[in-house]
XYZ file of N, CA and C in Angstrom:
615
model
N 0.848 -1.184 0.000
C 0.000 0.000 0.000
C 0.887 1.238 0.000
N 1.058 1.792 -1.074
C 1.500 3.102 -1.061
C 1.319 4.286 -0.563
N 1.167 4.519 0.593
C 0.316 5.877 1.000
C 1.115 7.287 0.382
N 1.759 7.677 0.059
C 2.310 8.553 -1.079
C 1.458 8.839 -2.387
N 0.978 7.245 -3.155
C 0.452 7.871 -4.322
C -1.051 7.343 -3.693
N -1.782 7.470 -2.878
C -3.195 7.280 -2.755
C -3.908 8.490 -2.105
N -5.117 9.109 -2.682
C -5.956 10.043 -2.161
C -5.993 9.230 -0.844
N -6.445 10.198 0.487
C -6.760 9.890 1.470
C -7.984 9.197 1.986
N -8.784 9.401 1.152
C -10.074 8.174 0.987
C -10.174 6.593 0.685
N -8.947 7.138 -0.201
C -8.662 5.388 -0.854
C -7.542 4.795 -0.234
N -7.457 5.228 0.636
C -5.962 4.857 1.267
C -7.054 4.277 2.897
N -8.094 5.275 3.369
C -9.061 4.687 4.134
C -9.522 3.462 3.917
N -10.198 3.405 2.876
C -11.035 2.423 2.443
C -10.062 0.601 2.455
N -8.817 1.483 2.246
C -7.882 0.292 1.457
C -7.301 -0.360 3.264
N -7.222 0.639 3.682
C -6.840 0.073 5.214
C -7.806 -0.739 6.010
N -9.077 -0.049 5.818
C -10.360 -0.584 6.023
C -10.628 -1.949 5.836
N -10.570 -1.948 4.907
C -10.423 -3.494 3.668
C -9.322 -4.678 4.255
N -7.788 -3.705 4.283
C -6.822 -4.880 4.683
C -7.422 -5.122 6.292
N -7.791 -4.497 7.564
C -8.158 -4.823 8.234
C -9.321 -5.943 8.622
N -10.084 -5.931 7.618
C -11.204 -7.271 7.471
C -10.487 -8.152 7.129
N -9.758 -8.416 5.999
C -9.368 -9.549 5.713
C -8.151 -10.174 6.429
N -7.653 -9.293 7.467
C -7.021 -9.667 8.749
C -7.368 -10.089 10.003
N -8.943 -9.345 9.718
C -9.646 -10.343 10.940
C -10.086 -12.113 10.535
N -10.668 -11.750 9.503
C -11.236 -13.123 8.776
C -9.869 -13.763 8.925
N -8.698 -13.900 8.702
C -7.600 -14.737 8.132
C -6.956 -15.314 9.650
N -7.237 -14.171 10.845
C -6.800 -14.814 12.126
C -7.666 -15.334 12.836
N -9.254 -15.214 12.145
C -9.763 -15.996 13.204
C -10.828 -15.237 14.078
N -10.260 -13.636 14.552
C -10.780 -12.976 15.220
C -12.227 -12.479 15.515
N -12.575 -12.911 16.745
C -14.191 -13.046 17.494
C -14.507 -11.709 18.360
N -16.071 -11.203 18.230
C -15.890 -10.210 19.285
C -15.378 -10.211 20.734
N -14.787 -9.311 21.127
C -14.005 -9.687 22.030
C -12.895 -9.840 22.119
N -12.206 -10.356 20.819
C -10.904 -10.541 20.700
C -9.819 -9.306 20.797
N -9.134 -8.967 20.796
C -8.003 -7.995 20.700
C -7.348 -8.113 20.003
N -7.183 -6.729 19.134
C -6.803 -6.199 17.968
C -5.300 -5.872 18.149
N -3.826 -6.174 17.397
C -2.812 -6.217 17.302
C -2.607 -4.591 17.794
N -1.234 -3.726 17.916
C -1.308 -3.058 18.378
C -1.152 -1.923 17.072
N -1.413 -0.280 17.228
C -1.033 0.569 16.400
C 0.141 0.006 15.476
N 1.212 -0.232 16.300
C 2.339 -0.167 15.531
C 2.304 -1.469 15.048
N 1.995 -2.327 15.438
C 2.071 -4.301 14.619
C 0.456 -3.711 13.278
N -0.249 -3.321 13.295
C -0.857 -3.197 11.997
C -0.381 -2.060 11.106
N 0.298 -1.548 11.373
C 1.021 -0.501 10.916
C 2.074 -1.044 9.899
N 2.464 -2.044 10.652
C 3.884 -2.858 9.903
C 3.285 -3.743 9.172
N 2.336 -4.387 9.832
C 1.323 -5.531 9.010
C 0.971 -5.294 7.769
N 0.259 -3.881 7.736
C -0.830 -3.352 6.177
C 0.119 -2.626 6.038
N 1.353 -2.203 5.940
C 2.211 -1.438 4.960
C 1.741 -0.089 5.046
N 1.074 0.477 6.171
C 0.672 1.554 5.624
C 1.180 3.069 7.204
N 0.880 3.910 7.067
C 1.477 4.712 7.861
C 0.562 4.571 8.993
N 1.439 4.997 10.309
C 0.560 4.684 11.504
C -0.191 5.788 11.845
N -0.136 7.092 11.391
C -1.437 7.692 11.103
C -2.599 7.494 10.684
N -2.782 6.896 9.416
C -3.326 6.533 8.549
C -4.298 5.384 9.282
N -3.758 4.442 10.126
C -4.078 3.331 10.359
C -4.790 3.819 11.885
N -4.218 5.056 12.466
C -5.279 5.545 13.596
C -6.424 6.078 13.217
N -6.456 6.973 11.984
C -7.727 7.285 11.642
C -7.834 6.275 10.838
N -8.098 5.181 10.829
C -9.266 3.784 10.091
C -9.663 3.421 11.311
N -8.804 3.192 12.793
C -9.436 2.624 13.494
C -10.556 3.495 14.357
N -9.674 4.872 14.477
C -10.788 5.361 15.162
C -12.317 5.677 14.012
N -12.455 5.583 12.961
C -13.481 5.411 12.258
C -14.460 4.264 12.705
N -13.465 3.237 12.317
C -14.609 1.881 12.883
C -14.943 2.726 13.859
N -14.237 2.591 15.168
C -14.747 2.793 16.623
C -16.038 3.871 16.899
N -15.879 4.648 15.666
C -16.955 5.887 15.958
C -18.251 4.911 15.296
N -18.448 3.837 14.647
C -19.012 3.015 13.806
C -19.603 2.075 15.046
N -18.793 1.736 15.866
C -19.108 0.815 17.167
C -18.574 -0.762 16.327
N -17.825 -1.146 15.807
C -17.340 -2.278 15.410
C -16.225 -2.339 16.137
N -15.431 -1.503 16.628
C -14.505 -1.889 17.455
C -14.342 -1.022 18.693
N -13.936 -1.122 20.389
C -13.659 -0.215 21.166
C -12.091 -0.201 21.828
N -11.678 0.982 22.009
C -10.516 0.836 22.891
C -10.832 0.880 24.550
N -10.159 0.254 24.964
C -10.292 0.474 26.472
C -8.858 0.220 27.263
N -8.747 1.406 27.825
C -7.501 2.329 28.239
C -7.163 1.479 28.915
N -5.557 1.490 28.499
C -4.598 0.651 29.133
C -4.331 -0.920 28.788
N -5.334 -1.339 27.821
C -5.737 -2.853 27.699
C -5.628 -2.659 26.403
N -6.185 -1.986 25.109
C -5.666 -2.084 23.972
C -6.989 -2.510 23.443
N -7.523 -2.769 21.793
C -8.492 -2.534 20.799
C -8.982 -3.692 20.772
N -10.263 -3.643 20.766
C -11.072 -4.775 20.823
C -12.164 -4.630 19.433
N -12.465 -6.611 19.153
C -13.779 -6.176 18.260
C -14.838 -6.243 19.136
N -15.998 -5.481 18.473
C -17.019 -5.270 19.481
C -18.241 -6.267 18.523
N -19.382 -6.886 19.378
C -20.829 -7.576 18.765
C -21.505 -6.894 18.065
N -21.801 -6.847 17.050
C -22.560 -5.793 16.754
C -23.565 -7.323 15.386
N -24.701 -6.666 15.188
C -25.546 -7.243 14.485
C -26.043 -6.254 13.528
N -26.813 -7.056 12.394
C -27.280 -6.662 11.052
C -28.042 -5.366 11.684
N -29.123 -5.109 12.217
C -29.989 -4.190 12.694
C -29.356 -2.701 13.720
N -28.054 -3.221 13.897
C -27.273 -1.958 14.043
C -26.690 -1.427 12.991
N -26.201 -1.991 12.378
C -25.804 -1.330 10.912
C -26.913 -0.785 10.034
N -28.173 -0.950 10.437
C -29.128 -0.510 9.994
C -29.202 0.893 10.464
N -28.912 0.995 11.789
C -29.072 2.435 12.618
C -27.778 3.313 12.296
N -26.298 2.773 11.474
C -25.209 3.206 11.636
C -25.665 3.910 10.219
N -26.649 3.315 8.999
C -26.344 3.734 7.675
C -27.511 5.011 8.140
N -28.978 4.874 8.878
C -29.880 5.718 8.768
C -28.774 7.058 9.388
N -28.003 6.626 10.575
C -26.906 7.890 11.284
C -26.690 8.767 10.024
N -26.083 8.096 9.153
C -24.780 9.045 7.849
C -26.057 9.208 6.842
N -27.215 8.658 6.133
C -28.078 9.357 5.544
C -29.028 9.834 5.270
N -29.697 9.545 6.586
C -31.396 10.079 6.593
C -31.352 11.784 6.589
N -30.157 12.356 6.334
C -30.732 13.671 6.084
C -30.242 13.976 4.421
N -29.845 12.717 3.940
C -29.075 12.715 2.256
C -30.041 12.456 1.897
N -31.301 13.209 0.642
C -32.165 12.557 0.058
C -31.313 11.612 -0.867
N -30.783 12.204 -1.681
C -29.246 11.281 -2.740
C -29.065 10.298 -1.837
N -28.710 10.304 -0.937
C -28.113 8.871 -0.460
C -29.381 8.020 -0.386
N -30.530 8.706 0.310
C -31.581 7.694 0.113
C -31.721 6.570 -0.941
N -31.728 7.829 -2.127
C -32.489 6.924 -3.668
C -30.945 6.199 -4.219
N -30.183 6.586 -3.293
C -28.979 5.494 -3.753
C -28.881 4.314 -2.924
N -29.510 3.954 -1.528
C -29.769 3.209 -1.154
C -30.384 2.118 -1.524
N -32.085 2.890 -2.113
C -32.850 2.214 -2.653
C -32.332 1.283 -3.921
N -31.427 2.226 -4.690
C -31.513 2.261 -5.832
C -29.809 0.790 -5.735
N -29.550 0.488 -5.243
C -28.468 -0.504 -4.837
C -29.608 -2.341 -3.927
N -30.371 -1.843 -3.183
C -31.371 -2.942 -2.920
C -31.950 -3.532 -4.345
N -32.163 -2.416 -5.246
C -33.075 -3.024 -6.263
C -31.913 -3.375 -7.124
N -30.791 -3.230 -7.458
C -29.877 -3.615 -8.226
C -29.432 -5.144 -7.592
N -29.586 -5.432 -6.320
C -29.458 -6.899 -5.890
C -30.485 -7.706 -5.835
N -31.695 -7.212 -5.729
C -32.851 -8.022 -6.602
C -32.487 -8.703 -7.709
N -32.370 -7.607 -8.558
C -31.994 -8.155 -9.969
C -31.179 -9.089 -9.974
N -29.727 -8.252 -9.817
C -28.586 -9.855 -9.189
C -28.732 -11.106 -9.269
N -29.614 -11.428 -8.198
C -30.235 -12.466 -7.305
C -31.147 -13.088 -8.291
N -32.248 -12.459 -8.386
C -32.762 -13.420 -9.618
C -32.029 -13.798 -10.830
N -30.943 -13.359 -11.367
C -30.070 -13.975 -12.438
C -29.459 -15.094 -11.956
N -29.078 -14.618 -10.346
C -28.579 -16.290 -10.167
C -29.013 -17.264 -10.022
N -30.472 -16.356 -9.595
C -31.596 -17.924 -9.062
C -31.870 -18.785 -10.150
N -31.880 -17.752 -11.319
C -32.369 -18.635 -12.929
C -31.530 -19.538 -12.697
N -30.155 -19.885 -12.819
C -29.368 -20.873 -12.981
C -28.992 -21.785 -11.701
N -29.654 -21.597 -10.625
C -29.734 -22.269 -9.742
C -31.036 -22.449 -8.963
N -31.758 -22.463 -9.570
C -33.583 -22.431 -9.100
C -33.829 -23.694 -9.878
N -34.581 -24.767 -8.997
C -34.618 -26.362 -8.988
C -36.613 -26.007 -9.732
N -37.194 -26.976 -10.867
C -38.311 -27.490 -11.194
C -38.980 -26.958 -9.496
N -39.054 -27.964 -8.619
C -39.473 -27.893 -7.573
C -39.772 -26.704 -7.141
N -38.666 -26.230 -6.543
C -38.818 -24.810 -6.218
C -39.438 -23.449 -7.304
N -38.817 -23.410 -8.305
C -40.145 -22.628 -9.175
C -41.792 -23.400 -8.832
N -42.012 -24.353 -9.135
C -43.333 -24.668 -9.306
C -43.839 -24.349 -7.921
N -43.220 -24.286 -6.550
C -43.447 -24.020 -5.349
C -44.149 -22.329 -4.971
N -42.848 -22.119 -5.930
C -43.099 -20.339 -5.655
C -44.366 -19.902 -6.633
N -44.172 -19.955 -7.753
C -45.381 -19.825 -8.583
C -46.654 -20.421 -7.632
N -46.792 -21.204 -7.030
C -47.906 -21.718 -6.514
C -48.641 -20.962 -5.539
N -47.398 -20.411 -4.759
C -47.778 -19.451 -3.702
C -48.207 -18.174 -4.317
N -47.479 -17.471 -4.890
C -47.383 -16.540 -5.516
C -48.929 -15.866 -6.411
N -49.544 -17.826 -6.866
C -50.815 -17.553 -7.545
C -51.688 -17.508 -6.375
N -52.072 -18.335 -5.160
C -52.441 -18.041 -4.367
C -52.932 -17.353 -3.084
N -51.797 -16.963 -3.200
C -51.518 -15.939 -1.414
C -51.539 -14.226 -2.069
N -51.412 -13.417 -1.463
C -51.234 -11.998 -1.604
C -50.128 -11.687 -0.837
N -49.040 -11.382 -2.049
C -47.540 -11.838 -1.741
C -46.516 -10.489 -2.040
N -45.891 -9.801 -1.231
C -45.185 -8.920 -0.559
C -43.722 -8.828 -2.211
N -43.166 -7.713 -2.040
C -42.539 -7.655 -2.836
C -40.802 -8.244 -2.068
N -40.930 -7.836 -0.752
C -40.098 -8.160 -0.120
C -39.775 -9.740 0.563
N -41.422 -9.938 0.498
C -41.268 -11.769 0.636
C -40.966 -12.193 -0.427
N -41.424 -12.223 -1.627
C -41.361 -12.469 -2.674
C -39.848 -12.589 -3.008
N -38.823 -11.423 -2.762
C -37.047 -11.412 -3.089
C -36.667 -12.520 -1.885
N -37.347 -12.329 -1.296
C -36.773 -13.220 0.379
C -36.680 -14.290 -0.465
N -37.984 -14.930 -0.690
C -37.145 -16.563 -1.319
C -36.560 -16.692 -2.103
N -36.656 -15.562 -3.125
C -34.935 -15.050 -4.584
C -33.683 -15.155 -4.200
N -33.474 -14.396 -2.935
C -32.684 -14.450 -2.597
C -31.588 -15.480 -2.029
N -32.614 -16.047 -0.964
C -32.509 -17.455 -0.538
C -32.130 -18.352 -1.555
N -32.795 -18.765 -2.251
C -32.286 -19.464 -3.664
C -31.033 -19.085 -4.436
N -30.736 -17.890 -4.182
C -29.470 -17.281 -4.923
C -28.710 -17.948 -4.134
N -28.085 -17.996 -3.072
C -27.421 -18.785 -2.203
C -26.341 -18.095 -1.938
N -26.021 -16.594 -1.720
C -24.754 -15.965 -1.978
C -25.174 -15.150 -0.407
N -24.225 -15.875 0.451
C -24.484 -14.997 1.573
C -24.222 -13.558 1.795
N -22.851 -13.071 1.203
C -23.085 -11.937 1.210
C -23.897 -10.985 0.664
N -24.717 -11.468 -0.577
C -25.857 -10.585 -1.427
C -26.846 -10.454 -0.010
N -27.295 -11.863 0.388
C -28.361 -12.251 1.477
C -28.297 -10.634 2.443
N -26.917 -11.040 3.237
C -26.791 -9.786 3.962
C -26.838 -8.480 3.925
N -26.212 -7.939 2.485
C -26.412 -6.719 2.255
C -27.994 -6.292 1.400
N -28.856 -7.373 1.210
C -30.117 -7.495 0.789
C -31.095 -7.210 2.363
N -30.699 -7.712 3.387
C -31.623 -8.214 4.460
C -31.328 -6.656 5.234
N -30.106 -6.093 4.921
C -29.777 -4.683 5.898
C -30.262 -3.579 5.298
N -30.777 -3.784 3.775
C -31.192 -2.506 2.803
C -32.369 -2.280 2.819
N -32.889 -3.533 3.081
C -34.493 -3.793 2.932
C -35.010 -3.454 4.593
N -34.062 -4.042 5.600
C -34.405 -3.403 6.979
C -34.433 -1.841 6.839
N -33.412 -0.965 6.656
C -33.073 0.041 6.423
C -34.551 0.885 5.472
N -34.983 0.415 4.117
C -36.149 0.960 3.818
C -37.204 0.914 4.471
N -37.000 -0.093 5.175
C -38.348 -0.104 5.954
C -38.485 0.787 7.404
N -37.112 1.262 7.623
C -36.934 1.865 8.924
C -37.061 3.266 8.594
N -36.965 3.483 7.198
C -37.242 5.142 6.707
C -39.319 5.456 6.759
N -40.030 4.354 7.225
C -41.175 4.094 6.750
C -42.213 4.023 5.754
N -41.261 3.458 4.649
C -41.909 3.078 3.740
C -42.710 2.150 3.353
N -43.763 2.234 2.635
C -44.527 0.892 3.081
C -44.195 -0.347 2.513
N -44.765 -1.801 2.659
C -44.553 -2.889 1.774
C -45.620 -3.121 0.436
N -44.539 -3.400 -0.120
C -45.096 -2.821 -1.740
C -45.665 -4.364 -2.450
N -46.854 -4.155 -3.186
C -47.272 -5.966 -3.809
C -47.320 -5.315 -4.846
N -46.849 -6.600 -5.465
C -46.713 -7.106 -6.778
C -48.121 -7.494 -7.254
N -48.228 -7.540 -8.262
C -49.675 -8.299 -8.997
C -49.111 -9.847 -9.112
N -50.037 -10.526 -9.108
C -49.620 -11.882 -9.406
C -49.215 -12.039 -10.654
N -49.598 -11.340 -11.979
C -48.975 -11.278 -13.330
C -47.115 -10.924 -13.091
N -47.169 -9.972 -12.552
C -45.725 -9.613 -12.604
C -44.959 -11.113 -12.044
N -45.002 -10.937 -10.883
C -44.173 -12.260 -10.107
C -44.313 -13.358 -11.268
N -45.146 -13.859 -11.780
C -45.437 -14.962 -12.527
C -44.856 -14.883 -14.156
N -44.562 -13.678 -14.529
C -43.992 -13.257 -15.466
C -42.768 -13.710 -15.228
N -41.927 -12.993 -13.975
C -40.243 -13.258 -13.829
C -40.103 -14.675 -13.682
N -41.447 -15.286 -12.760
C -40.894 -16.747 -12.978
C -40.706 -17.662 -14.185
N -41.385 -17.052 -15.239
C -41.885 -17.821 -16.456
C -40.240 -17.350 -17.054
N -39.777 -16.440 -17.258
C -38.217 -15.705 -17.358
C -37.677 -16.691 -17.116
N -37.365 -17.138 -15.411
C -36.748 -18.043 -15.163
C -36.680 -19.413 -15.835
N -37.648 -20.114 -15.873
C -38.215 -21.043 -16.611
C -37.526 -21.577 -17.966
N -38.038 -19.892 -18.654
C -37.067 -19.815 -19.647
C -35.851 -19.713 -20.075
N -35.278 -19.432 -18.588
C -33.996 -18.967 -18.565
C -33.483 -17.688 -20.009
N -34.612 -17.035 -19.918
C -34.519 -16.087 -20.667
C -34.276 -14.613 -19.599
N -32.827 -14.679 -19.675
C -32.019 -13.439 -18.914
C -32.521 -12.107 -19.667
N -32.777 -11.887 -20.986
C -32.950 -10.412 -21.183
C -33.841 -9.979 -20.945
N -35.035 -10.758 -20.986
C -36.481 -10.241 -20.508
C -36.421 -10.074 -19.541
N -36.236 -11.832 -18.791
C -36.330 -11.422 -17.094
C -35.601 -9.687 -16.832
N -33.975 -9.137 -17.237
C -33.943 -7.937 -16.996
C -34.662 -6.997 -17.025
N -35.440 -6.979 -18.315
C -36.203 -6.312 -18.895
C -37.690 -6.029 -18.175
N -38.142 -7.452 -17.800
C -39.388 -7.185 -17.144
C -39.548 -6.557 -15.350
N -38.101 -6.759 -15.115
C -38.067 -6.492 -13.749
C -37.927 -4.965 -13.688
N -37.200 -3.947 -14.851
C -36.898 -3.004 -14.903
C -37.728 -1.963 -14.817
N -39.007 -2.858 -15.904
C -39.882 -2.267 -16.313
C -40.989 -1.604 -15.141
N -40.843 -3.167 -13.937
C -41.995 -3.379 -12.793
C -41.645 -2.066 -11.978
N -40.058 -1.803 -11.786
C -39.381 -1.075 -11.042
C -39.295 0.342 -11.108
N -39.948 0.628 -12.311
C -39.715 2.454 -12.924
C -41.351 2.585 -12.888
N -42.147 1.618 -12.481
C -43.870 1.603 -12.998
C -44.258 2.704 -11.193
């Protein structure tokens, strides 16, 4: 990591970054204790300035705390706080709002491309079934898309966006049974341009 030729954002982000994949790679549980200033300093290549403001960022974030004299800890934190950490930084950004939104509905999409190629006879004929039957949520409806996609991290950053819209109080939105039954027939077909196409269409309506 060069901190010389990197804007100071990307030099954040990049410290940010090597720090996750230093927790993931050791193992590290909340609770655990975080190496010191100067051992991640030497670790991520990067200046020990640099590496105080990433940590004190998390910490203002509540993912990690110091406690004097004892040294940096990770802290518990769950999906539904990060819900309260994103409303913190943009419920007064309308822009950030419709970029919020506008990133949930881009993993919809996602998600159903993957589901096409990994969505079982069974399970279509399951969902269609419900779907013709029940009076079915737009957000239940991705729930089992999603699920079927099988990509935990989509799952997560799907389950915190969709908490998050709903915490701005927006309401839950239905689908017609034509639409849903349309994308499934997409699937079916494994016809990717429509399915894009028809979801795009549902989404600007």
């Amino acid at each position: 990591m060069n901190e010389s030729s990197s804007n100071s954002s990307k030099l954040y982000l990049d410290i940010v970054n090597h720090l996750r994949e230093m927790i993931e790679k050791d193992g590290l549980k909340p609770g655990d204790r975080l190496p010191s200033e100067r051992s991640l300093s030497e670790r991520l290549n990067a200046g020990r300035s640099s590496v105080r403001e990433a940590l004190r960022a998390l910490e203002l974030l509540g993912l990690i705390e110091t406690k004097k004299g004892e040294g940096t800890f990770l802290r518990d934190f769950q999906g539904h706080r990060l819900v309260q950490l994103i409303s913190t930084f943009v419920l007064q950004d309308e822009k950030a709002k419709l970029d919020v939104l506008e990133t949930k509905d881009f993993i919809q999409l996602n998600c159903l491309q993957i589901a096409m190629e990994k969505m079982t006879e069974k399970e279509l004929a399951e969902i269609a079934e419900w779907v013709y039957s029940d009076m079915v949520s737009e957000s239940d409806f991705f729930f089992r898309i999603v699920q079927i996609a099988d990509n935990y991290l989509l799952f997560r950053l799907w389950t915190i966006l969709k908490d998050y819209y709903f915490s701005l109080g927006f309401p839950n939105v239905y689908w017609s049974k034509e639409d849903y039954l349309l994308l499934l027939d997409n699937i079916k077909s494994k016809n990717e341009q429509d399915l894009i196409m028809n979801y795009r269409k549902k989404k600007q309506t």
